Amino acid sequence: QVQLVESGGGLVQAGGSLRLSCAASGRTFSVYAMGWFRQAPGKEREFVAAITLSGGSTYYADSVKGRFTISRDKAKNTEYLQMNSLKPEDTAVYYCAAKYGSSLYVPYDYWGPGTQVTVSS
């Protein structure tokens, strides 16, 4: 089992930046990939970004390409999401996720409680 805790959310103005962190604990040795998802009021949860822990390959949703960057620190068992040029439509609860399955097609197994990101216009 892996425990995930997000931090770094808050209120920022449009055009500003924010960096989210996700600290992982427990059985982290076999984790294949970690990622970020978000859910805005009245909308379904959507994929934002992901990174494989073995090769470090990254993946992004079209809506955040060029603005967001995902990274990880192996020593700290922590992943980050650097968010630049934030827009009001980025407002959502952001969730950290992890999975053991060694495939991009396997659903994520574990989730953090989420952190609120609010971008004012």
Tab-separated table of C-alpha atoms in Angstrom:
chain	number	residue	atom	x	y	z
A	1	GLN	CA	0.000	0.000	0.000
A	2	VAL	CA	1.118	3.542	-0.784
A	3	GLN	CA	0.016	6.651	1.068
A	4	LEU	CA	-0.055	9.941	-0.827
A	5	VAL	CA	-0.350	13.467	0.537
A	6	GLU	CA	-0.546	16.586	-1.625
A	7	SER	CA	0.539	20.077	-0.617
A	8	GLY	CA	1.171	23.461	-2.205
A	9	GLY	CA	-2.333	24.389	-3.310
A	10	GLY	CA	-3.738	27.843	-2.776
A	11	LEU	CA	-5.119	31.006	-4.325
A	12	VAL	CA	-3.277	32.766	-7.151
A	13	GLN	CA	-4.086	35.355	-9.796
A	14	ALA	CA	-4.331	34.517	-13.483
A	15	GLY	CA	-0.874	34.345	-15.025
A	16	GLY	CA	0.728	33.349	-11.753
A	17	SER	CA	2.573	30.181	-10.768
A	18	LEU	CA	2.207	27.452	-8.187
A	19	ARG	CA	4.084	24.238	-7.394
A	20	LEU	CA	2.270	21.212	-6.038
A	21	SER	CA	4.045	18.449	-4.132
A	22	CYS	CA	3.016	14.849	-3.485
A	23	ALA	CA	4.828	12.898	-0.775
A	24	ALA	CA	4.611	9.105	-1.024
A	25	SER	CA	5.146	6.667	1.842
A	26	GLY	CA	4.652	2.964	2.529
A	27	ARG	CA	5.410	0.410	-0.204
A	28	THR	CA	6.917	2.769	-2.767
A	29	PHE	CA	9.561	0.403	-4.183
A	30	SER	CA	7.278	-1.232	-6.760
A	31	VAL	CA	5.383	1.874	-7.894
A	32	TYR	CA	5.400	2.058	-11.695
A	33	ALA	CA	4.047	5.552	-12.269
A	34	MET	CA	2.731	8.611	-10.492
A	35	GLY	CA	0.489	11.296	-11.856
A	36	TRP	CA	-1.777	14.257	-11.324
A	37	PHE	CA	-5.506	14.530	-11.952
A	38	ARG	CA	-7.937	17.361	-11.299
A	39	GLN	CA	-11.649	17.818	-10.833
A	40	ALA	CA	-13.497	21.112	-11.209
A	41	PRO	CA	-17.014	21.732	-9.836
A	42	GLY	CA	-19.625	20.060	-12.030
A	43	LYS	CA	-17.048	18.231	-14.127
A	44	GLU	CA	-15.529	14.753	-14.180
A	45	ARG	CA	-12.022	14.055	-12.979
A	46	GLU	CA	-9.505	14.553	-15.780
A	47	PHE	CA	-5.925	13.560	-16.418
A	48	VAL	CA	-3.303	16.297	-16.096
A	49	ALA	CA	0.174	14.731	-16.165
A	50	ALA	CA	2.068	11.532	-15.363
A	51	ILE	CA	5.626	10.270	-15.002
A	52	THR	CA	7.076	6.748	-14.956
A	53	LEU	CA	9.414	6.179	-12.023
A	54	SER	CA	11.748	3.851	-13.920
A	55	GLY	CA	12.506	5.762	-17.102
A	56	GLY	CA	11.163	9.177	-16.194
A	57	SER	CA	8.910	9.427	-19.268
A	58	THR	CA	6.371	12.229	-18.970
A	59	TYR	CA	2.873	12.675	-20.365
A	60	TYR	CA	0.605	15.732	-20.411
A	61	ALA	CA	-2.944	16.645	-21.233
A	62	ASP	CA	-3.197	18.988	-24.221
A	63	SER	CA	-4.757	21.670	-22.029
A	64	VAL	CA	-1.608	22.028	-19.899
A	65	LYS	CA	1.218	21.346	-22.363
A	66	GLY	CA	3.785	24.129	-22.309
A	67	ARG	CA	2.503	25.441	-18.976
A	68	PHE	CA	2.807	22.548	-16.500
A	69	THR	CA	5.845	20.384	-15.761
A	70	ILE	CA	5.848	17.112	-13.809
A	71	SER	CA	8.986	15.835	-12.066
A	72	ARG	CA	10.041	13.555	-9.232
A	73	ASP	CA	12.709	13.295	-6.538
A	74	LYS	CA	13.605	9.637	-5.885
A	75	ALA	CA	15.450	10.371	-2.639
A	76	LYS	CA	12.408	12.115	-1.153
A	77	ASN	CA	9.761	9.847	-2.747
A	78	THR	CA	8.071	13.017	-3.912
A	79	GLU	CA	6.599	14.176	-7.217
A	80	TYR	CA	5.986	17.768	-8.220
A	81	LEU	CA	3.749	19.668	-10.581
A	82	GLN	CA	5.069	23.082	-11.558
A	83	MET	CA	2.149	25.156	-12.802
A	84	ASN	CA	2.902	28.330	-14.767
A	85	SER	CA	0.710	30.804	-16.654
A	86	LEU	CA	-2.285	29.694	-14.634
A	87	LYS	CA	-5.765	30.346	-15.990
A	88	PRO	CA	-9.139	30.543	-14.206
A	89	GLU	CA	-10.103	27.279	-15.930
A	90	ASP	CA	-7.265	25.565	-14.049
A	91	THR	CA	-9.275	25.996	-10.848
A	92	ALA	CA	-9.942	22.539	-9.410
A	93	VAL	CA	-9.067	20.057	-6.709
A	94	TYR	CA	-5.803	18.436	-7.741
A	95	TYR	CA	-5.161	14.797	-6.849
A	96	CYS	CA	-1.906	12.880	-6.725
A	97	ALA	CA	-2.093	9.258	-7.899
A	98	ALA	CA	0.126	6.160	-8.067
A	99	LYS	CA	-0.067	2.670	-9.566
A	100	TYR	CA	1.851	-0.605	-9.431
A	101	GLY	CA	0.786	-1.986	-12.827
A	102	SER	CA	3.651	-1.904	-15.317
A	103	SER	CA	1.635	-0.396	-18.151
A	104	LEU	CA	0.207	2.973	-19.113
A	105	TYR	CA	-3.121	1.197	-19.710
A	106	VAL	CA	-3.482	0.016	-16.088
A	107	PRO	CA	-5.732	2.262	-13.917
A	108	TYR	CA	-4.237	4.150	-10.996
A	109	ASP	CA	-4.624	2.302	-7.682
A	110	TYR	CA	-3.923	4.891	-5.006
A	111	TRP	CA	-4.971	8.482	-4.539
A	112	GLY	CA	-4.211	11.374	-2.226
A	113	PRO	CA	-6.937	13.438	-0.517
A	114	GLY	CA	-6.465	16.331	-2.932
A	115	THR	CA	-5.428	19.968	-2.675
A	116	GLN	CA	-7.437	22.987	-3.812
A	117	VAL	CA	-6.063	25.288	-6.506
A	118	THR	CA	-8.010	28.469	-7.177
A	119	VAL	CA	-7.048	30.904	-9.932
A	120	SER	CA	-8.750	34.299	-9.802
A	121	SER	CA	-9.485	36.325	-12.934
